[in-house]
PDB file of N, CA and C in Angstrom:
ATOM      1  N   MET A   1      92.950  89.070  91.148  1.00 94.00           N
ATOM      2  CA  MET A   1      92.121  90.764  92.142  1.00 94.00           C
ATOM      3  C   MET A   1      92.598  91.822  91.227  1.00 94.00           C
ATOM      4  N   THR A   2      92.219  91.979  90.868  1.00 96.00           N
ATOM      5  CA  THR A   2      92.681  93.515  89.857  1.00 96.00           C
ATOM      6  C   THR A   2      92.441  95.096  91.172  1.00 96.00           C
ATOM      7  N   ILE A   3      93.452  95.839  91.326  1.00 96.00           N
ATOM      8  CA  ILE A   3      93.000  97.116  91.838  1.00 96.00           C
ATOM      9  C   ILE A   3      93.764  97.939  91.139  1.00 96.00           C
ATOM     10  N   THR A   4      92.528  98.583  91.187  1.00 96.00           N
ATOM     11  CA  THR A   4      93.317 100.271  90.026  1.00 96.00           C
ATOM     12  C   THR A   4      93.325 101.311  90.517  1.00 96.00           C
ATOM     13  N   GLY A   5      94.454 102.560  91.046  1.00 97.00           N
ATOM     14  CA  GLY A   5      94.425 103.493  91.305  1.00 97.00           C
ATOM     15  C   GLY A   5      95.713 104.465  90.782  1.00 97.00           C
ATOM     16  N   THR A   6      95.971 105.643  92.079  1.00 97.00           N
ATOM     17  CA  THR A   6      96.833 105.937  91.914  1.00 97.00           C
ATOM     18  C   THR A   6      97.261 105.962  92.693  1.00 97.00           C
ATOM     19  N   ILE A   7      98.944 106.075  92.663  1.00 97.00           N
ATOM     20  CA  ILE A   7     100.510 105.385  93.168  1.00 97.00           C
ATOM     21  C   ILE A   7     100.663 107.091  93.932  1.00 97.00           C
ATOM     22  N   GLU A   8     100.475 106.314  95.591  1.00 97.00           N
ATOM     23  CA  GLU A   8     101.116 107.632  96.830  1.00 97.00           C
ATOM     24  C   GLU A   8     102.097 107.726  96.795  1.00 97.00           C
ATOM     25  N   SER A   9     102.598 107.025  96.929  1.00 97.00           N
ATOM     26  CA  SER A   9     104.764 106.504  97.415  1.00 97.00           C
ATOM     27  C   SER A   9     104.623 104.714  96.998  1.00 97.00           C
ATOM     28  N   ILE A  10     105.653 105.473  96.601  1.00 97.00           N
ATOM     29  CA  ILE A  10     106.959 104.005  96.285  1.00 97.00           C
ATOM     30  C   ILE A  10     108.105 103.499  97.189  1.00 97.00           C
ATOM     31  N   GLU A  11     108.208 102.563  98.294  1.00 97.00           N
ATOM     32  CA  GLU A  11     108.814 101.935  99.299  1.00 97.00           C
ATOM     33  C   GLU A  11     110.028 101.085  99.006  1.00 97.00           C
ATOM     34  N   TYR A  12     111.364 101.356  99.197  1.00 96.00           N
ATOM     35  CA  TYR A  12     112.199 100.395  99.256  1.00 96.00           C
ATOM     36  C   TYR A  12     111.992  99.432  99.868  1.00 96.00           C
ATOM     37  N   ARG A  13     111.940  98.836 100.326  1.00 94.00           N
ATOM     38  CA  ARG A  13     112.432  97.386 101.932  1.00 94.00           C
ATOM     39  C   ARG A  13     112.726  96.799 101.458  1.00 94.00           C
ATOM     40  N   ASN A  14     114.527  96.933 102.213  1.00 94.00           N
ATOM     41  CA  ASN A  14     115.425  95.377 102.905  1.00 94.00           C
ATOM     42  C   ASN A  14     114.851  94.955 104.032  1.00 94.00           C
ATOM     43  N   THR A  15     114.193  93.396 104.206  1.00 86.00           N
ATOM     44  CA  THR A  15     114.323  93.226 105.273  1.00 86.00           C
ATOM     45  C   THR A  15     114.778  91.894 105.305  1.00 86.00           C
ATOM     46  N   ALA A  16     116.272  91.720 106.724  1.00 86.00           N
ATOM     47  CA  ALA A  16     116.923  90.217 106.623  1.00 86.00           C
ATOM     48  C   ALA A  16     117.449  89.660 105.188  1.00 86.00           C
ATOM     49  N   GLY A  17     117.333  90.529 104.120  1.00 87.00           N
ATOM     50  CA  GLY A  17     117.600  89.998 102.510  1.00 87.00           C
ATOM     51  C   GLY A  17     116.629  89.574 101.488  1.00 87.00           C
ATOM     52  N   HIS A  18     115.449  90.005 102.212  1.00 89.00           N
ATOM     53  CA  HIS A  18     114.352  90.511 101.036  1.00 89.00           C
ATOM     54  C   HIS A  18     114.127  91.533 100.524  1.00 89.00           C
ATOM     55  N   GLU A  19     114.243  91.759  99.596  1.00 95.00           N
ATOM     56  CA  GLU A  19     113.683  92.860  98.454  1.00 95.00           C
ATOM     57  C   GLU A  19     112.158  93.289  97.999  1.00 95.00           C
ATOM     58  N   LYS A  20     112.079  94.398  98.285  1.00 96.00           N
ATOM     59  CA  LYS A  20     111.107  94.440  97.636  1.00 96.00           C
ATOM     60  C   LYS A  20     110.448  96.072  97.462  1.00 96.00           C
ATOM     61  N   LYS A  21     109.319  96.676  96.678  1.00 97.00           N
ATOM     62  CA  LYS A  21     109.084  97.746  96.798  1.00 97.00           C
ATOM     63  C   LYS A  21     107.708  97.770  96.986  1.00 97.00           C
ATOM     64  N   VAL A  22     107.238  98.217  98.111  1.00 97.00           N
ATOM     65  CA  VAL A  22     105.562  98.849  98.641  1.00 97.00           C
ATOM     66  C   VAL A  22     105.096 100.102  98.212  1.00 97.00           C
ATOM     67  N   VAL A  23     104.103  99.538  97.105  1.00 97.00           N
ATOM     68  CA  VAL A  23     103.709 100.907  96.809  1.00 97.00           C
ATOM     69  C   VAL A  23     102.486 101.014  97.705  1.00 97.00           C
ATOM     70  N   THR A  24     102.067 102.491  97.696  1.00 97.00           N
ATOM     71  CA  THR A  24     100.751 103.063  98.099  1.00 97.00           C
ATOM     72  C   THR A  24      99.638 103.647  96.972  1.00 97.00           C
ATOM     73  N   LEU A  25      98.487 102.821  97.140  1.00 97.00           N
ATOM     74  CA  LEU A  25      97.795 102.861  95.939  1.00 97.00           C
ATOM     75  C   LEU A  25      96.715 103.349  96.418  1.00 97.00           C
ATOM     76  N   VAL A  26      95.832 104.632  95.656  1.00 96.00           N
ATOM     77  CA  VAL A  26      94.413 105.149  96.234  1.00 96.00           C
ATOM     78  C   VAL A  26      93.393 104.423  94.976  1.00 96.00           C
ATOM     79  N   PRO A  27      92.562 103.823  95.268  1.00 92.00           N
ATOM     80  CA  PRO A  27      91.967 103.435  94.978  1.00 92.00           C
ATOM     81  C   PRO A  27      90.444 104.523  94.626  1.00 92.00           C
ATOM     82  N   ASP A  28      90.539 105.117  95.812  1.00 86.00           N
ATOM     83  CA  ASP A  28      89.353 106.665  95.522  1.00 86.00           C
ATOM     84  C   ASP A  28      90.282 106.590  97.115  1.00 86.00           C
ATOM     85  N   HIS A  29      89.502 108.149  97.483  1.00 82.00           N
ATOM     86  CA  HIS A  29      89.927 109.166  98.437  1.00 82.00           C
ATOM     87  C   HIS A  29      90.024 109.096 100.140  1.00 82.00           C
ATOM     88  N   ARG A  30      88.814 107.283  99.724  1.00 87.00           N
ATOM     89  CA  ARG A  30      89.082 107.143 101.765  1.00 87.00           C
ATOM     90  C   ARG A  30      89.955 106.025 101.502  1.00 87.00           C
ATOM     91  N   GLN A  31      90.243 104.752 100.651  1.00 93.00           N
ATOM     92  CA  GLN A  31      90.921 103.741 101.188  1.00 93.00           C
ATOM     93  C   GLN A  31      92.198 103.611 100.625  1.00 93.00           C
ATOM     94  N   ARG A  32      93.194 103.023 101.206  1.00 95.00           N
ATOM     95  CA  ARG A  32      94.208 102.658 100.518  1.00 95.00           C
ATOM     96  C   ARG A  32      94.269 101.113 100.268  1.00 95.00           C
ATOM     97  N   ALA A  33      95.750 100.929  99.544  1.00 95.00           N
ATOM     98  CA  ALA A  33      95.920  99.754  99.568  1.00 95.00           C
ATOM     99  C   ALA A  33      97.408  99.697  99.532  1.00 95.00           C
ATOM    100  N   PHE A  34      98.285  98.615 100.329  1.00 96.00           N
ATOM    101  CA  PHE A  34      99.460  98.702 100.492  1.00 96.00           C
ATOM    102  C   PHE A  34     100.048  96.798  99.422  1.00 96.00           C
ATOM    103  N   VAL A  35     100.635  97.398  98.823  1.00 97.00           N
ATOM    104  CA  VAL A  35     100.613  96.656  97.296  1.00 97.00           C
ATOM    105  C   VAL A  35     102.355  96.043  97.235  1.00 97.00           C
ATOM    106  N   GLU A  36     103.048  94.451  97.241  1.00 96.00           N
ATOM    107  CA  GLU A  36     104.042  94.132  97.245  1.00 96.00           C
ATOM    108  C   GLU A  36     104.777  93.782  95.824  1.00 96.00           C
ATOM    109  N   PHE A  37     105.783  94.774  95.855  1.00 97.00           N
ATOM    110  CA  PHE A  37     106.293  93.922  94.193  1.00 97.00           C
ATOM    111  C   PHE A  37     107.602  93.027  94.934  1.00 97.00           C
ATOM    112  N   ARG A  38     108.154  91.953  93.923  1.00 95.00           N
ATOM    113  CA  ARG A  38     109.332  91.451  94.845  1.00 95.00           C
ATOM    114  C   ARG A  38     109.873  91.248  93.471  1.00 95.00           C
ATOM    115  N   GLY A  39     110.835  90.581  93.939  1.00 92.00           N
ATOM    116  CA  GLY A  39     112.099  90.076  92.476  1.00 92.00           C
ATOM    117  C   GLY A  39     111.642  91.184  91.251  1.00 92.00           C
ATOM    118  N   ARG A  40     111.885  90.274  89.831  1.00 92.00           N
ATOM    119  CA  ARG A  40     111.090  91.075  88.631  1.00 92.00           C
ATOM    120  C   ARG A  40     110.246  91.676  88.666  1.00 92.00           C
ATOM    121  N   ARG A  41     109.457  92.117  89.165  1.00 94.00           N
ATOM    122  CA  ARG A  41     108.109  92.685  89.393  1.00 94.00           C
ATOM    123  C   ARG A  41     108.392  93.613  89.595  1.00 94.00           C
ATOM    124  N   MET A  42     109.758  94.453  90.833  1.00 95.00           N
ATOM    125  CA  MET A  42     110.182  95.265  90.956  1.00 95.00           C
ATOM    126  C   MET A  42     110.567  96.484  89.503  1.00 95.00           C
ATOM    127  N   GLU A  43     110.843  95.695  88.523  1.00 94.00           N
ATOM    128  CA  GLU A  43     111.501  95.843  87.701  1.00 94.00           C
ATOM    129  C   GLU A  43     110.474  96.930  87.016  1.00 94.00           C
ATOM    130  N   GLU A  44     109.918  96.056  86.447  1.00 95.00           N
ATOM    131  CA  GLU A  44     108.496  96.453  86.284  1.00 95.00           C
ATOM    132  C   GLU A  44     107.659  97.508  86.502  1.00 95.00           C
ATOM    133  N   LEU A  45     107.589  98.097  87.772  1.00 94.00           N
ATOM    134  CA  LEU A  45     107.255  99.548  88.107  1.00 94.00           C
ATOM    135  C   LEU A  45     107.983 100.376  88.390  1.00 94.00           C
ATOM    136  N   GLU A  46     109.612 100.241  87.794  1.00 94.00           N
ATOM    137  CA  GLU A  46     110.508 101.460  87.153  1.00 94.00           C
ATOM    138  C   GLU A  46     109.742 102.552  86.532  1.00 94.00           C
ATOM    139  N   PRO A  47     109.015 101.985  85.551  1.00 96.00           N
ATOM    140  CA  PRO A  47     108.395 103.115  84.334  1.00 96.00           C
ATOM    141  C   PRO A  47     107.405 104.633  84.960  1.00 96.00           C
ATOM    142  N   TYR A  48     106.601 103.550  86.561  1.00 97.00           N
ATOM    143  CA  TYR A  48     105.784 104.143  87.486  1.00 97.00           C
ATOM    144  C   TYR A  48     106.203 105.399  88.636  1.00 97.00           C
ATOM    145  N   LYS A  49     105.808 105.804  88.764  1.00 97.00           N
ATOM    146  CA  LYS A  49     106.275 107.204  90.024  1.00 97.00           C
ATOM    147  C   LYS A  49     104.937 107.716  90.502  1.00 97.00           C
ATOM    148  N   GLU A  50     104.459 108.626  91.343  1.00 97.00           N
ATOM    149  CA  GLU A  50     104.008 108.913  92.297  1.00 97.00           C
ATOM    150  C   GLU A  50     102.853 109.944  91.014  1.00 97.00           C
ATOM    151  N   HIS A  51     101.948 109.401  92.133  1.00 97.00           N
ATOM    152  CA  HIS A  51     100.810 110.337  90.872  1.00 97.00           C
ATOM    153  C   HIS A  51     100.507 109.063  89.852  1.00 97.00           C
ATOM    154  N   ASP A  52     100.903 108.690  88.713  1.00 97.00           N
ATOM    155  CA  ASP A  52     100.215 107.864  87.745  1.00 97.00           C
ATOM    156  C   ASP A  52      99.606 106.830  88.392  1.00 97.00           C
ATOM    157  N   GLU A  53      98.510 106.855  87.656  1.00 97.00           N
ATOM    158  CA  GLU A  53      97.508 106.232  87.692  1.00 97.00           C
ATOM    159  C   GLU A  53      97.838 104.370  86.954  1.00 97.00           C
ATOM    160  N   ILE A  54      97.510 103.684  87.909  1.00 97.00           N
ATOM    161  CA  ILE A  54      98.133 101.780  87.390  1.00 97.00           C
ATOM    162  C   ILE A  54      96.742 100.900  88.031  1.00 97.00           C
ATOM    163  N   SER A  55      96.824  99.734  87.209  1.00 97.00           N
ATOM    164  CA  SER A  55      96.580  98.563  87.254  1.00 97.00           C
ATOM    165  C   SER A  55      96.797  97.745  87.676  1.00 97.00           C
ATOM    166  N   VAL A  56      96.881  97.163  88.684  1.00 98.00           N
ATOM    167  CA  VAL A  56      97.696  95.681  89.403  1.00 98.00           C
ATOM    168  C   VAL A  56      97.039  94.739  89.814  1.00 98.00           C
ATOM    169  N   ASP A  57      97.357  93.439  89.339  1.00 98.00           N
ATOM    170  CA  ASP A  57      96.572  91.992  88.841  1.00 98.00           C
ATOM    171  C   ASP A  57      97.392  91.420  90.500  1.00 98.00           C
ATOM    172  N   VAL A  58      97.006  91.637  91.171  1.00 98.00           N
ATOM    173  CA  VAL A  58      97.487  90.790  93.503  1.00 98.00           C
ATOM    174  C   VAL A  58      96.680  89.740  93.360  1.00 98.00           C
ATOM    175  N   SER A  59      97.630  88.861  93.746  1.00 97.00           N
ATOM    176  CA  SER A  59      97.631  87.776  93.866  1.00 97.00           C
ATOM    177  C   SER A  59      96.799  88.042  95.909  1.00 97.00           C
ATOM    178  N   LEU A  60      96.943  87.345  97.016  1.00 96.00           N
ATOM    179  CA  LEU A  60      96.654  87.377  98.350  1.00 96.00           C
ATOM    180  C   LEU A  60      97.148  86.370  99.011  1.00 96.00           C
ATOM    181  N   GLU A  61      98.468  86.727  99.798  1.00 95.00           N
ATOM    182  CA  GLU A  61      99.165  86.223 100.465  1.00 95.00           C
ATOM    183  C   GLU A  61      99.114  85.861 102.090  1.00 95.00           C
ATOM    184  N   GLY A  62      98.253  84.991 102.606  1.00 95.00           N
ATOM    185  CA  GLY A  62      97.879  85.428 103.926  1.00 95.00           C
ATOM    186  C   GLY A  62      99.141  84.302 104.723  1.00 95.00           C
ATOM    187  N   LYS A  63      99.543  84.764 106.211  1.00 91.00           N
ATOM    188  CA  LYS A  63     101.063  84.053 106.923  1.00 91.00           C
ATOM    189  C   LYS A  63     100.456  84.626 108.213  1.00 91.00           C
ATOM    190  N   ILE A  64     100.829  83.869 109.154  1.00 95.00           N
ATOM    191  CA  ILE A  64     101.209  84.129 110.527  1.00 95.00           C
ATOM    192  C   ILE A  64     102.428  84.082 111.058  1.00 95.00           C
ATOM    193  N   SER A  65     102.541  84.475 111.534  1.00 92.00           N
ATOM    194  CA  SER A  65     103.992  85.696 111.885  1.00 92.00           C
ATOM    195  C   SER A  65     104.517  84.253 112.784  1.00 92.00           C
ATOM    196  N   LYS A  66     105.524  83.612 112.724  1.00 92.00           N
ATOM    197  CA  LYS A  66     106.025  82.792 113.884  1.00 92.00           C
ATOM    198  C   LYS A  66     106.839  83.250 115.385  1.00 92.00           C
ATOM    199  N   ASN A  67     106.978  84.686 115.001  1.00 93.00           N
ATOM    200  CA  ASN A  67     107.260  85.233 116.374  1.00 93.00           C
ATOM    201  C   ASN A  67     106.041  85.142 117.008  1.00 93.00           C
ATOM    202  N   SER A  68     105.110  86.227 116.696  1.00 96.00           N
ATOM    203  CA  SER A  68     103.775  86.703 117.526  1.00 96.00           C
ATOM    204  C   SER A  68     103.129  85.934 117.050  1.00 96.00           C
ATOM    205  N   GLY A  69     102.847  84.711 116.101  1.00 95.00           N
ATOM    206  CA  GLY A  69     101.588  84.166 116.085  1.00 95.00           C
ATOM    207  C   GLY A  69     100.282  85.176 115.520  1.00 95.00           C
ATOM    208  N   ILE A  70     100.925  86.676 114.739  1.00 96.00           N
ATOM    209  CA  ILE A  70     100.013  87.838 114.300  1.00 96.00           C
ATOM    210  C   ILE A  70      99.538  86.972 113.258  1.00 96.00           C
ATOM    211  N   GLN A  71      97.922  87.568 112.425  1.00 96.00           N
ATOM    212  CA  GLN A  71      97.653  87.030 110.998  1.00 96.00           C
ATOM    213  C   GLN A  71      98.388  88.143 110.142  1.00 96.00           C
ATOM    214  N   TYR A  72      97.988  87.930 109.082  1.00 91.00           N
ATOM    215  CA  TYR A  72      98.711  88.945 108.389  1.00 91.00           C
ATOM    216  C   TYR A  72      98.241  88.860 106.739  1.00 91.00           C
ATOM    217  N   ASN A  73      97.604  89.512 105.914  1.00 93.00           N
ATOM    218  CA  ASN A  73      97.311  89.682 104.589  1.00 93.00           C
ATOM    219  C   ASN A  73      98.461  90.346 103.141  1.00 93.00           C
ATOM    220  N   ASN A  74      99.189  89.629 102.834  1.00 93.00           N
ATOM    221  CA  ASN A  74      99.484  90.415 101.979  1.00 93.00           C
ATOM    222  C   ASN A  74      98.901  90.578 100.857  1.00 93.00           C
ATOM    223  N   LEU A  75      98.934  91.734  99.674  1.00 96.00           N
ATOM    224  CA  LEU A  75      98.732  92.040  98.296  1.00 96.00           C
ATOM    225  C   LEU A  75      99.451  91.829  97.571  1.00 96.00           C
ATOM    226  N   VAL A  76     100.083  90.769  96.780  1.00 97.00           N
ATOM    227  CA  VAL A  76     101.253  90.440  96.558  1.00 97.00           C
ATOM    228  C   VAL A  76     101.168  91.125  94.477  1.00 97.00           C
ATOM    229  N   ALA A  77     102.134  91.501  94.029  1.00 97.00           N
ATOM    230  CA  ALA A  77     101.559  91.847  92.602  1.00 97.00           C
ATOM    231  C   ALA A  77     102.269  91.120  91.647  1.00 97.00           C
ATOM    232  N   PHE A  78     101.762  90.504  90.632  1.00 96.00           N
ATOM    233  CA  PHE A  78     101.757  89.972  89.601  1.00 96.00           C
ATOM    234  C   PHE A  78     102.393  90.715  88.167  1.00 96.00           C
ATOM    235  N   ALA A  79     101.420  90.952  88.068  1.00 96.00           N
ATOM    236  CA  ALA A  79     101.504  92.576  86.667  1.00 96.00           C
ATOM    237  C   ALA A  79     100.629  93.839  87.038  1.00 96.00           C
ATOM    238  N   VAL A  80     101.629  94.408  86.442  1.00 97.00           N
ATOM    239  CA  VAL A  80     101.452  95.650  86.473  1.00 97.00           C
ATOM    240  C   VAL A  80     100.971  96.484  85.095  1.00 97.00           C
ATOM    241  N   ARG A  81     100.069  97.710  84.930  1.00 97.00           N
ATOM    242  CA  ARG A  81     100.289  98.297  83.941  1.00 97.00           C
ATOM    243  C   ARG A  81      99.009  99.971  83.650  1.00 97.00           C
ATOM    244  N   ALA A  82      99.656 100.469  83.255  1.00 97.00           N
ATOM    245  CA  ALA A  82      98.820 102.242  82.730  1.00 97.00           C
ATOM    246  C   ALA A  82      97.579 101.810  82.540  1.00 97.00           C
ATOM    247  N   VAL A  83      97.140 102.848  82.993  1.00 94.00           N
ATOM    248  CA  VAL A  83      95.359 102.795  83.076  1.00 94.00           C
ATOM    249  C   VAL A  83      95.342 104.339  81.720  1.00 94.00           C
TER     250      VAL A  83
END
């Protein structure tokens, strides 16, 4: 799946040793998508900054929390390019 939009923010997160950057992407003025960049994908994000328009190829990763049983859907980036 591909999502195209404007970068609203880029946030670095480190949870229990798992590093990632989460990009808030705005495809239009009413929606937001939170896309995770992990591993070497974080380096591919370096040329981009807030307000740049990008296109991101994502995979869907569904999880169930071991602690709470809450279900999550994550958008995980596997390619990024300028629009």
